[in-house]
């Protein structure tokens, strides 16, 4: 176990500088700013959130995307079940 | 006609929103049916609608996360997702992807990385297309032989490479109940590492490679390969959405509009697997791979012959979008026919 730990530590020490070298060298990343002059309502709030904090923007995005997907997925499920399609069984699939 | 355009607050462009919904429905159907994200179809589509390339990729990945979640849920209800296999594969996929990405950075320092990547991609796609059609051809031959010998032709299977790989008995051994496989745990890890590595090198989600690998190397039934692959796409899509959004390259308004169409299309595609049997899915998949390969050939020739570059680039985009339209229409029509037959059979059953 001790040997394994030593191996893992040395691997980390060797790997870290090489990975930082490979990631570097590209200069400063381009910063995009949303133009809020032509927006209003939700769109304005959205663009402002983007400009103020990419972290909050990411959190809100990661919540909204699955929720919207599930809402419209469930609506489609409801429509297909209403038509009469059996959504509980796969049927014969073959290999 | 201003109402047909919506202003994208971050990318700063006006986009034709019905185009986003139509594109979403198309790739949703194809993604739910084949078990892939479909970045190779969406990115040129978004680019045509007017998105800058960086936003096209981020927006595509964001909508992919929501779409694959919906189709994974549907496939899960059909019993098409082997969650145990999916979780085991995440280990290999992440490791392989990281190694592939590091290799690309190394290749970048050596120069001409784009060309190398495109050639690898092309060879790989040509191989997958060959494998699919060779498999179909072999199955047909075996069916004919079974008929001659008076056996059940339905039992004939084409390529069976997985049988050789299942003979490797390195512990720990795992039972993958949904897929109906008993093999060494190292097999799915190795396969996912390999497909993750390729995806990392090629800069794609990996569904195009993972789905046939699950079928031909692991021996999953086609439906389970589709469902399990979507589970992987969902996880990588969520990670990719978070990563791209944090870098400020996601246009959420567009992703939501696309997702409205894609989540509905994904359900249609997933339900269509009820009516199109295993080998039917493989054949359509083979055509999708061929189309993708041809679009890359156009781009490669365009890079070699600058005089025809614009023409060939446009031809490549038209080919990809034409393929999306044709395949999604085919899957939709087959689903409608299958559903009608199912409903008619139900009504007949009630009448008796």
Tab-separated table of C-alpha atoms in Angstrom:
chain	number	residue	atom	x	y	z
A	1	UNK	CA	0.000	0.000	0.000
A	2	UNK	CA	2.850	2.340	0.977
A	3	UNK	CA	4.615	1.523	-2.318
A	4	UNK	CA	1.425	2.222	-4.225
A	5	UNK	CA	1.079	5.607	-2.502
A	6	UNK	CA	4.682	6.453	-3.352
A	7	UNK	CA	4.078	5.480	-6.962
A	8	UNK	CA	0.906	7.585	-7.145
A	9	UNK	CA	2.654	10.591	-5.571
A	10	UNK	CA	5.612	10.409	-7.944
A	11	UNK	CA	3.238	10.051	-10.887
A	12	UNK	CA	1.387	13.182	-9.729
A	13	UNK	CA	4.636	15.140	-9.327
A	14	UNK	CA	5.773	14.127	-12.817
A	15	UNK	CA	2.373	14.583	-14.453
A	16	UNK	CA	1.418	18.001	-13.003
A	17	UNK	CA	4.108	20.148	-14.643
A	18	UNK	CA	3.671	18.388	-17.982
A	19	UNK	CA	-0.082	18.917	-17.956
A	20	UNK	CA	0.328	22.594	-17.056
A	21	UNK	CA	2.846	22.981	-19.882
A	22	UNK	CA	0.477	21.376	-22.359
A	23	UNK	CA	-2.399	23.581	-21.234
A	24	UNK	CA	-0.404	26.811	-21.319
A	25	UNK	CA	1.088	28.951	-24.015
A	26	UNK	CA	-2.142	30.149	-25.595
A	27	UNK	CA	-2.140	33.647	-24.075
A	28	UNK	CA	-5.137	35.285	-22.371
A	29	UNK	CA	-8.530	33.765	-23.230
A	30	UNK	CA	-10.964	35.964	-25.162
A	31	UNK	CA	-13.598	37.540	-22.906
A	32	UNK	CA	-17.021	37.966	-24.498
A	33	UNK	CA	-19.347	40.637	-23.104
A	34	UNK	CA	-23.084	40.490	-23.840
A	35	UNK	CA	-24.484	43.721	-25.270
A	36	UNK	CA	-27.398	44.606	-22.953
A	37	UNK	CA	-28.403	47.793	-24.831
A	38	UNK	CA	-30.744	45.945	-27.198
A	39	UNK	CA	-32.311	43.606	-24.682
A	40	UNK	CA	-35.245	43.887	-22.295
A	41	UNK	CA	-37.122	41.745	-19.748
A	42	UNK	CA	-35.835	38.203	-19.183
A	43	UNK	CA	-33.340	38.583	-22.013
A	44	UNK	CA	-31.838	41.655	-20.272
A	45	UNK	CA	-31.641	39.847	-16.924
A	46	UNK	CA	-30.058	36.912	-18.660
A	47	UNK	CA	-27.393	38.972	-20.445
A	48	UNK	CA	-26.624	40.869	-17.225
A	49	UNK	CA	-26.191	37.622	-15.302
A	50	UNK	CA	-23.786	36.441	-18.010
A	51	UNK	CA	-21.725	39.629	-17.724
A	52	UNK	CA	-21.650	39.615	-13.922
A	53	UNK	CA	-20.844	35.991	-13.099
A	54	UNK	CA	-20.152	33.047	-15.385
A	55	UNK	CA	-20.415	30.767	-12.352
A	56	UNK	CA	-24.046	31.732	-11.558
A	57	UNK	CA	-24.796	31.683	-15.274
A	58	UNK	CA	-23.445	28.108	-15.455
A	59	UNK	CA	-25.422	26.971	-12.396
A	60	UNK	CA	-28.675	28.419	-13.787
A	61	UNK	CA	-27.965	26.861	-17.228
A	62	UNK	CA	-27.282	23.434	-15.710
A	63	UNK	CA	-30.623	23.613	-13.871
A	64	UNK	CA	-32.729	25.024	-16.730
A	65	UNK	CA	-31.533	22.620	-19.466
A	66	UNK	CA	-32.587	19.328	-17.798
A	67	UNK	CA	-35.832	20.884	-16.492
A	68	UNK	CA	-36.901	22.148	-19.950
A	69	UNK	CA	-35.916	18.798	-21.485
A	70	UNK	CA	-37.956	16.821	-18.981
A	71	UNK	CA	-41.017	19.135	-19.269
A	72	UNK	CA	-41.251	18.793	-23.055
A	73	UNK	CA	-40.302	15.108	-22.887
A	74	UNK	CA	-43.186	14.471	-20.478
A	75	UNK	CA	-45.594	16.461	-22.697
A	76	UNK	CA	-44.589	14.266	-25.675
A	77	UNK	CA	-44.991	11.162	-23.514
A	78	UNK	CA	-48.475	12.313	-22.594
A	79	UNK	CA	-49.422	12.940	-26.243
A	80	UNK	CA	-48.073	9.538	-27.387
A	81	UNK	CA	-49.818	7.699	-24.548
A	82	UNK	CA	-53.045	9.601	-25.389
A	83	UNK	CA	-52.808	8.458	-29.026
A	84	UNK	CA	-52.635	4.874	-27.784
A	85	UNK	CA	-48.952	3.928	-28.052
A	86	UNK	CA	-47.863	1.471	-25.374
A	87	UNK	CA	-44.978	3.203	-23.594
A	88	UNK	CA	-44.463	0.486	-21.002
A	89	UNK	CA	-43.126	-2.305	-23.222
A	90	UNK	CA	-40.327	-2.382	-25.751
A	91	UNK	CA	-41.734	-5.272	-27.724
A	92	UNK	CA	-39.550	-7.609	-29.759
A	93	UNK	CA	-36.195	-5.951	-30.287
A	94	UNK	CA	-33.977	-8.513	-31.985
A	95	UNK	CA	-30.219	-8.548	-31.432
B	1	UNK	CA	-41.364	38.904	-40.762
B	2	UNK	CA	-39.390	40.198	-37.778
B	3	UNK	CA	-41.341	37.945	-35.422
B	4	UNK	CA	-39.629	34.922	-36.999
B	5	UNK	CA	-36.295	36.123	-35.659
B	6	UNK	CA	-35.151	36.140	-32.054
B	7	UNK	CA	-32.257	38.189	-30.707
B	8	UNK	CA	-29.532	36.133	-29.003
B	9	UNK	CA	-28.401	38.329	-26.117
B	10	UNK	CA	-24.919	36.820	-25.737
B	11	UNK	CA	-23.871	35.956	-29.290
B	12	UNK	CA	-25.471	39.255	-30.391
B	13	UNK	CA	-27.057	37.820	-33.553
B	14	UNK	CA	-30.666	37.505	-34.742
B	15	UNK	CA	-31.608	33.900	-35.419
B	16	UNK	CA	-34.497	32.364	-37.385
B	17	UNK	CA	-36.145	30.475	-34.496
B	18	UNK	CA	-38.334	28.013	-36.508
B	19	UNK	CA	-35.029	26.800	-38.016
B	20	UNK	CA	-33.762	26.031	-34.512
B	21	UNK	CA	-36.886	24.032	-33.666
B	22	UNK	CA	-36.769	22.064	-36.957
B	23	UNK	CA	-33.056	21.298	-36.464
B	24	UNK	CA	-33.810	20.280	-32.863
B	25	UNK	CA	-36.590	17.886	-33.909
B	26	UNK	CA	-34.371	16.304	-36.588
B	27	UNK	CA	-31.344	15.667	-34.381
B	28	UNK	CA	-33.593	14.724	-31.465
B	29	UNK	CA	-35.190	11.923	-33.505
B	30	UNK	CA	-31.811	10.694	-34.787
B	31	UNK	CA	-30.149	10.955	-31.362
B	32	UNK	CA	-32.951	9.108	-29.565
B	33	UNK	CA	-32.947	6.413	-32.218
B	34	UNK	CA	-29.192	5.787	-32.577
B	35	UNK	CA	-28.033	6.775	-29.110
B	36	UNK	CA	-25.723	9.595	-30.023
B	37	UNK	CA	-25.402	13.308	-29.389
B	38	UNK	CA	-25.037	14.187	-33.062
B	39	UNK	CA	-22.591	17.090	-32.800
B	40	UNK	CA	-21.459	16.403	-36.381
B	41	UNK	CA	-24.987	17.278	-37.547
B	42	UNK	CA	-25.882	20.157	-35.221
B	43	UNK	CA	-22.725	22.261	-35.385
B	44	UNK	CA	-22.880	22.908	-39.179
B	45	UNK	CA	-26.641	23.466	-38.862
B	46	UNK	CA	-26.223	26.143	-36.182
B	47	UNK	CA	-23.396	27.683	-38.141
B	48	UNK	CA	-25.693	27.997	-41.188
B	49	UNK	CA	-28.390	29.634	-39.070
B	50	UNK	CA	-25.842	32.336	-38.233
B	51	UNK	CA	-24.053	31.294	-35.044
B	52	UNK	CA	-20.329	31.930	-34.624
B	53	UNK	CA	-18.509	28.563	-34.419
B	54	UNK	CA	-17.574	28.796	-30.716
B	55	UNK	CA	-21.219	29.412	-29.755
B	56	UNK	CA	-22.420	26.695	-32.140
B	57	UNK	CA	-20.387	24.051	-30.265
B	58	UNK	CA	-21.355	25.249	-26.765
B	59	UNK	CA	-25.046	25.599	-27.634
B	60	UNK	CA	-25.044	22.160	-29.260
B	61	UNK	CA	-23.561	20.509	-26.151
B	62	UNK	CA	-25.998	22.311	-23.833
B	63	UNK	CA	-29.069	21.145	-25.762
B	64	UNK	CA	-27.529	17.650	-26.054
B	65	UNK	CA	-27.496	17.282	-22.255
B	66	UNK	CA	-31.253	17.918	-21.999
B	67	UNK	CA	-32.131	15.838	-25.044
B	68	UNK	CA	-30.139	12.775	-23.971
B	69	UNK	CA	-31.623	12.976	-20.464
B	70	UNK	CA	-35.116	12.674	-21.959
B	71	UNK	CA	-34.214	9.806	-24.278
B	72	UNK	CA	-32.273	7.981	-21.515
B	73	UNK	CA	-35.420	8.163	-19.347
B	74	UNK	CA	-37.523	6.724	-22.179
B	75	UNK	CA	-34.999	3.981	-23.021
B	76	UNK	CA	-34.692	3.275	-19.277
B	77	UNK	CA	-38.452	2.651	-19.086
B	78	UNK	CA	-38.160	0.255	-22.045
B	79	UNK	CA	-35.376	-1.608	-20.211
B	80	UNK	CA	-32.780	-0.562	-22.782
B	81	UNK	CA	-30.255	0.977	-20.369
B	82	UNK	CA	-27.658	-1.155	-18.586
B	83	UNK	CA	-26.794	1.304	-15.794
B	84	UNK	CA	-24.110	-0.997	-14.336
B	85	UNK	CA	-22.351	-1.131	-17.698
B	86	UNK	CA	-22.796	2.630	-18.092
B	87	UNK	CA	-21.168	3.368	-14.725
B	88	UNK	CA	-18.253	0.964	-15.397
B	89	UNK	CA	-17.724	2.618	-18.775
B	90	UNK	CA	-17.540	6.130	-17.315
B	91	UNK	CA	-14.164	5.221	-15.722
B	92	UNK	CA	-12.644	4.229	-19.060
B	93	UNK	CA	-14.337	7.019	-21.038
B	94	UNK	CA	-13.044	9.818	-18.778
B	95	UNK	CA	-9.509	8.356	-18.628
B	96	UNK	CA	-9.382	7.709	-22.368
B	97	UNK	CA	-10.785	11.136	-23.232
B	98	UNK	CA	-8.157	12.881	-21.102
B	99	UNK	CA	-5.306	10.868	-22.673
B	100	UNK	CA	-6.690	11.649	-26.151
B	101	UNK	CA	-6.990	15.385	-25.364
B	102	UNK	CA	-3.396	15.470	-24.047
B	103	UNK	CA	-2.221	13.692	-27.193
B	104	UNK	CA	-3.928	16.351	-29.325
B	105	UNK	CA	-2.059	19.099	-27.449
B	106	UNK	CA	1.180	17.208	-28.072
B	107	UNK	CA	0.295	16.810	-31.784
B	108	UNK	CA	-0.593	20.514	-31.914
B	109	UNK	CA	2.940	21.420	-30.882
B	110	UNK	CA	4.246	19.205	-33.697
B	111	UNK	CA	1.952	20.978	-36.201
B	112	UNK	CA	-0.706	19.945	-38.809
B	113	UNK	CA	-2.975	18.447	-36.173
B	114	UNK	CA	-6.184	19.263	-38.091
B	115	UNK	CA	-5.209	17.189	-41.088
B	116	UNK	CA	-4.134	14.198	-38.964
B	117	UNK	CA	-7.398	14.310	-37.009
B	118	UNK	CA	-9.536	14.504	-40.146
B	119	UNK	CA	-7.726	11.539	-41.732
B	120	UNK	CA	-8.070	9.410	-38.558
B	121	UNK	CA	-11.747	10.356	-38.411
B	122	UNK	CA	-12.253	9.399	-42.039
B	123	UNK	CA	-10.508	6.028	-41.714
B	124	UNK	CA	-12.511	5.277	-38.579
B	125	UNK	CA	-15.845	6.178	-40.163
B	126	UNK	CA	-15.031	4.145	-43.277
B	127	UNK	CA	-14.183	1.188	-41.022
B	128	UNK	CA	-17.421	1.506	-39.003
B	129	UNK	CA	-19.519	1.765	-42.196
B	130	UNK	CA	-17.737	-1.279	-43.659
B	131	UNK	CA	-18.250	-3.207	-40.413
B	132	UNK	CA	-21.983	-2.445	-40.287
B	133	UNK	CA	-22.637	-3.475	-43.905
B	134	UNK	CA	-20.324	-6.490	-43.660
B	135	UNK	CA	-22.256	-7.564	-40.558
B	136	UNK	CA	-25.584	-7.195	-42.390
B	137	UNK	CA	-24.221	-9.145	-45.382
B	138	UNK	CA	-22.900	-11.925	-43.118
B	139	UNK	CA	-26.231	-12.160	-41.304
B	140	UNK	CA	-28.095	-12.510	-44.629
B	141	UNK	CA	-25.742	-15.301	-45.695
B	142	UNK	CA	-26.271	-17.126	-42.406
B	143	UNK	CA	-30.038	-16.675	-42.746
B	144	UNK	CA	-29.992	-18.294	-46.194
B	145	UNK	CA	-27.890	-21.159	-44.842
B	146	UNK	CA	-30.273	-21.630	-41.903
B	147	UNK	CA	-33.243	-21.749	-44.307
B	148	UNK	CA	-31.480	-24.385	-46.408
B	149	UNK	CA	-30.825	-26.500	-43.323
B	150	UNK	CA	-34.399	-26.041	-42.110
B	151	UNK	CA	-33.404	-24.015	-39.035
B	152	UNK	CA	-34.922	-20.741	-37.769
B	153	UNK	CA	-33.340	-17.896	-39.814
B	154	UNK	CA	-34.309	-15.375	-37.094
B	155	UNK	CA	-31.515	-16.764	-34.906
B	156	UNK	CA	-28.792	-15.901	-37.436
B	157	UNK	CA	-26.301	-13.266	-36.219
B	158	UNK	CA	-23.612	-11.545	-38.302
B	159	UNK	CA	-20.280	-10.469	-36.828
B	160	UNK	CA	-19.561	-12.043	-33.437
B	161	UNK	CA	-16.194	-10.617	-32.374
B	162	UNK	CA	-17.488	-10.218	-28.832
B	163	UNK	CA	-17.539	-14.020	-28.397
B	164	UNK	CA	-13.730	-14.105	-28.709
B	165	UNK	CA	-13.374	-11.167	-26.309
B	166	UNK	CA	-15.702	-12.816	-23.770
B	167	UNK	CA	-13.205	-15.690	-23.537
B	168	UNK	CA	-10.799	-13.368	-21.684
B	169	UNK	CA	-11.387	-14.270	-18.048
B	170	UNK	CA	-9.317	-11.740	-16.096
B	171	UNK	CA	-10.975	-11.119	-12.695
B	172	UNK	CA	-13.125	-9.453	-11.549
B	173	UNK	CA	-15.872	-10.946	-13.715
B	174	UNK	CA	-19.181	-9.066	-13.973
B	175	UNK	CA	-22.748	-9.990	-14.841
B	176	UNK	CA	-24.348	-7.251	-16.950
B	177	UNK	CA	-27.918	-8.403	-16.597
B	178	UNK	CA	-29.724	-5.964	-18.901
B	179	UNK	CA	-27.207	-6.516	-21.723
B	180	UNK	CA	-27.136	-10.259	-20.951
B	181	UNK	CA	-23.348	-10.351	-20.799
B	182	UNK	CA	-20.951	-12.127	-18.437
B	183	UNK	CA	-17.392	-10.900	-18.968
B	184	UNK	CA	-14.267	-9.545	-17.343
B	185	UNK	CA	-14.835	-6.023	-15.946
B	186	UNK	CA	-11.662	-5.046	-17.804
B	187	UNK	CA	-13.392	-5.574	-21.158
B	188	UNK	CA	-15.924	-2.682	-20.861
B	189	UNK	CA	-13.222	-0.549	-19.206
B	190	UNK	CA	-10.804	-1.239	-22.090
B	191	UNK	CA	-13.486	-0.668	-24.745
B	192	UNK	CA	-14.603	2.601	-23.132
B	193	UNK	CA	-10.977	3.719	-22.694
B	194	UNK	CA	-10.384	3.066	-26.397
B	195	UNK	CA	-13.566	4.851	-27.523
B	196	UNK	CA	-12.931	7.700	-25.042
B	197	UNK	CA	-9.383	8.057	-26.359
B	198	UNK	CA	-10.663	8.247	-29.946
B	199	UNK	CA	-13.334	10.758	-28.920
B	200	UNK	CA	-10.670	12.865	-27.164
B	201	UNK	CA	-8.428	12.825	-30.223
B	202	UNK	CA	-11.245	13.615	-32.629
B	203	UNK	CA	-12.908	16.181	-30.354
B	204	UNK	CA	-16.339	14.552	-30.547
B	205	UNK	CA	-18.816	13.218	-27.968
B	206	UNK	CA	-18.129	9.628	-28.987
B	207	UNK	CA	-21.611	8.189	-29.578
B	208	UNK	CA	-20.734	7.491	-33.205
B	209	UNK	CA	-17.905	5.186	-32.053
B	210	UNK	CA	-19.296	3.926	-28.732
B	211	UNK	CA	-22.586	2.580	-30.073
B	212	UNK	CA	-20.991	0.164	-32.618
B	213	UNK	CA	-18.281	-0.746	-30.073
B	214	UNK	CA	-20.948	-1.764	-27.569
B	215	UNK	CA	-22.552	-3.939	-30.229
B	216	UNK	CA	-19.502	-5.518	-31.878
B	217	UNK	CA	-16.891	-5.607	-29.092
B	218	UNK	CA	-19.064	-6.112	-26.006
B	219	UNK	CA	-21.931	-8.006	-27.611
B	220	UNK	CA	-24.783	-5.773	-26.413
B	221	UNK	CA	-28.128	-6.135	-28.179
B	222	UNK	CA	-28.593	-3.065	-30.415
B	223	UNK	CA	-31.372	-1.575	-28.229
B	224	UNK	CA	-29.286	-1.850	-25.077
B	225	UNK	CA	-26.276	-0.343	-26.884
B	226	UNK	CA	-28.440	2.639	-27.920
B	227	UNK	CA	-29.889	3.153	-24.411
B	228	UNK	CA	-26.584	2.696	-22.564
B	229	UNK	CA	-24.771	4.963	-24.970
B	230	UNK	CA	-27.365	7.675	-24.361
B	231	UNK	CA	-26.697	7.353	-20.626
B	232	UNK	CA	-23.011	8.081	-21.348
B	233	UNK	CA	-23.914	10.965	-23.695
B	234	UNK	CA	-26.138	12.446	-20.964
B	235	UNK	CA	-23.298	12.499	-18.426
B	236	UNK	CA	-20.673	13.809	-20.842
B	237	UNK	CA	-23.242	16.318	-22.186
B	238	UNK	CA	-23.935	17.735	-18.713
B	239	UNK	CA	-20.214	18.001	-18.002
B	240	UNK	CA	-19.593	19.586	-21.424
B	241	UNK	CA	-22.517	22.023	-20.960
B	242	UNK	CA	-21.123	23.158	-17.587
B	243	UNK	CA	-17.604	23.477	-19.001
B	244	UNK	CA	-18.596	25.437	-22.130
B	245	UNK	CA	-21.056	27.654	-20.243
B	246	UNK	CA	-18.430	28.521	-17.632
B	247	UNK	CA	-16.153	29.553	-20.499
B	248	UNK	CA	-19.002	31.780	-21.710
B	249	UNK	CA	-19.654	29.957	-24.986
B	250	UNK	CA	-23.268	28.834	-24.576
B	251	UNK	CA	-26.256	30.729	-25.934
B	252	UNK	CA	-28.936	29.470	-23.582
B	253	UNK	CA	-31.852	31.103	-25.434
B	254	UNK	CA	-30.948	29.111	-28.564
B	255	UNK	CA	-30.288	25.942	-26.556
B	256	UNK	CA	-33.764	26.163	-24.975
B	257	UNK	CA	-35.522	26.788	-28.317
B	258	UNK	CA	-33.652	23.830	-29.849
B	259	UNK	CA	-34.370	21.709	-26.812
B	260	UNK	CA	-38.135	22.198	-27.227
B	261	UNK	CA	-37.905	20.414	-30.583
B	262	UNK	CA	-35.118	18.035	-29.568
B	263	UNK	CA	-36.771	16.687	-26.402
B	264	UNK	CA	-39.932	15.911	-28.388
B	265	UNK	CA	-37.911	14.424	-31.252
B	266	UNK	CA	-35.828	12.370	-28.807
B	267	UNK	CA	-38.994	10.729	-27.473
B	268	UNK	CA	-40.136	9.930	-31.010
B	269	UNK	CA	-36.707	8.462	-31.864
B	270	UNK	CA	-36.591	6.359	-28.695
B	271	UNK	CA	-40.130	5.030	-29.248
B	272	UNK	CA	-39.253	4.249	-32.897
B	273	UNK	CA	-36.782	1.606	-31.618
B	274	UNK	CA	-39.905	-0.348	-30.599
B	275	UNK	CA	-40.885	-0.769	-34.237
B	276	UNK	CA	-37.557	-1.004	-36.038
B	277	UNK	CA	-35.652	-4.144	-35.100
B	278	UNK	CA	-31.959	-4.455	-34.190
B	279	UNK	CA	-30.558	-4.920	-37.680
B	280	UNK	CA	-32.847	-2.206	-39.081
B	281	UNK	CA	-31.228	0.252	-36.651
B	282	UNK	CA	-27.748	-0.916	-37.681
B	283	UNK	CA	-28.447	-0.416	-41.410
B	284	UNK	CA	-29.742	3.156	-40.958
B	285	UNK	CA	-26.776	3.821	-38.659
B	286	UNK	CA	-24.425	2.602	-41.408
B	287	UNK	CA	-25.933	5.143	-43.827
B	288	UNK	CA	-25.534	7.915	-41.225
B	289	UNK	CA	-21.846	7.049	-40.820
B	290	UNK	CA	-21.345	6.985	-44.599
B	291	UNK	CA	-22.937	10.438	-44.938
B	292	UNK	CA	-20.736	11.807	-42.173
B	293	UNK	CA	-17.632	10.326	-43.852
B	294	UNK	CA	-18.597	11.800	-47.229
B	295	UNK	CA	-19.044	15.271	-45.722
B	296	UNK	CA	-15.486	15.035	-44.324
B	297	UNK	CA	-14.163	13.922	-47.742
B	298	UNK	CA	-15.690	17.115	-49.226
B	299	UNK	CA	-13.973	19.223	-46.565
B	300	UNK	CA	-10.620	17.501	-47.142
B	301	UNK	CA	-10.801	17.985	-50.922
B	302	UNK	CA	-11.836	21.606	-50.337
B	303	UNK	CA	-8.711	22.150	-48.233
B	304	UNK	CA	-6.536	20.692	-51.039
B	305	UNK	CA	-8.226	22.570	-53.914
B	306	UNK	CA	-8.838	26.178	-52.767
B	307	UNK	CA	-10.695	27.080	-55.990
B	308	UNK	CA	-13.553	24.720	-55.039
B	309	UNK	CA	-13.373	25.214	-51.255
B	310	UNK	CA	-16.580	27.267	-50.885
B	311	UNK	CA	-18.487	24.984	-53.229
B	312	UNK	CA	-17.346	21.815	-51.446
B	313	UNK	CA	-17.913	23.286	-47.958
B	314	UNK	CA	-21.462	24.183	-48.958
B	315	UNK	CA	-21.953	20.730	-50.507
B	316	UNK	CA	-20.771	19.166	-47.231
B	317	UNK	CA	-23.268	21.197	-45.180
B	318	UNK	CA	-26.125	20.471	-47.613
B	319	UNK	CA	-25.247	16.763	-47.451
B	320	UNK	CA	-25.266	16.694	-43.629
B	321	UNK	CA	-28.526	18.636	-43.338
B	322	UNK	CA	-30.125	16.608	-46.150
B	323	UNK	CA	-29.125	13.444	-44.331
B	324	UNK	CA	-30.624	14.732	-41.064
B	325	UNK	CA	-33.895	15.562	-42.847
B	326	UNK	CA	-34.070	12.251	-44.761
B	327	UNK	CA	-33.192	10.019	-41.800
B	328	UNK	CA	-35.429	11.753	-39.275
B	329	UNK	CA	-38.307	11.629	-41.772
B	330	UNK	CA	-37.685	7.906	-42.394
B	331	UNK	CA	-37.582	7.125	-38.639
B	332	UNK	CA	-40.706	9.234	-38.029
B	333	UNK	CA	-42.655	7.539	-40.833
B	334	UNK	CA	-41.627	4.045	-39.614
B	335	UNK	CA	-42.671	5.018	-36.091
B	336	UNK	CA	-46.084	6.260	-37.288
B	337	UNK	CA	-46.634	3.045	-39.311
B	338	UNK	CA	-45.613	0.901	-36.319
B	339	UNK	CA	-47.823	2.867	-33.923
B	340	UNK	CA	-50.804	2.611	-36.266
B	341	UNK	CA	-50.387	-1.156	-36.498
B	342	UNK	CA	-50.066	-1.413	-32.705
B	343	UNK	CA	-53.213	0.672	-32.124
B	344	UNK	CA	-55.130	-1.309	-34.780
B	345	UNK	CA	-54.039	-4.604	-33.150
B	346	UNK	CA	-55.192	-3.309	-29.755
B	347	UNK	CA	-58.601	-2.344	-31.150
B	348	UNK	CA	-58.948	-5.750	-32.813
B	349	UNK	CA	-58.018	-7.446	-29.546
B	350	UNK	CA	-60.723	-5.489	-27.729
B	351	UNK	CA	-63.329	-6.358	-30.430
B	352	UNK	CA	-62.685	-10.102	-29.973
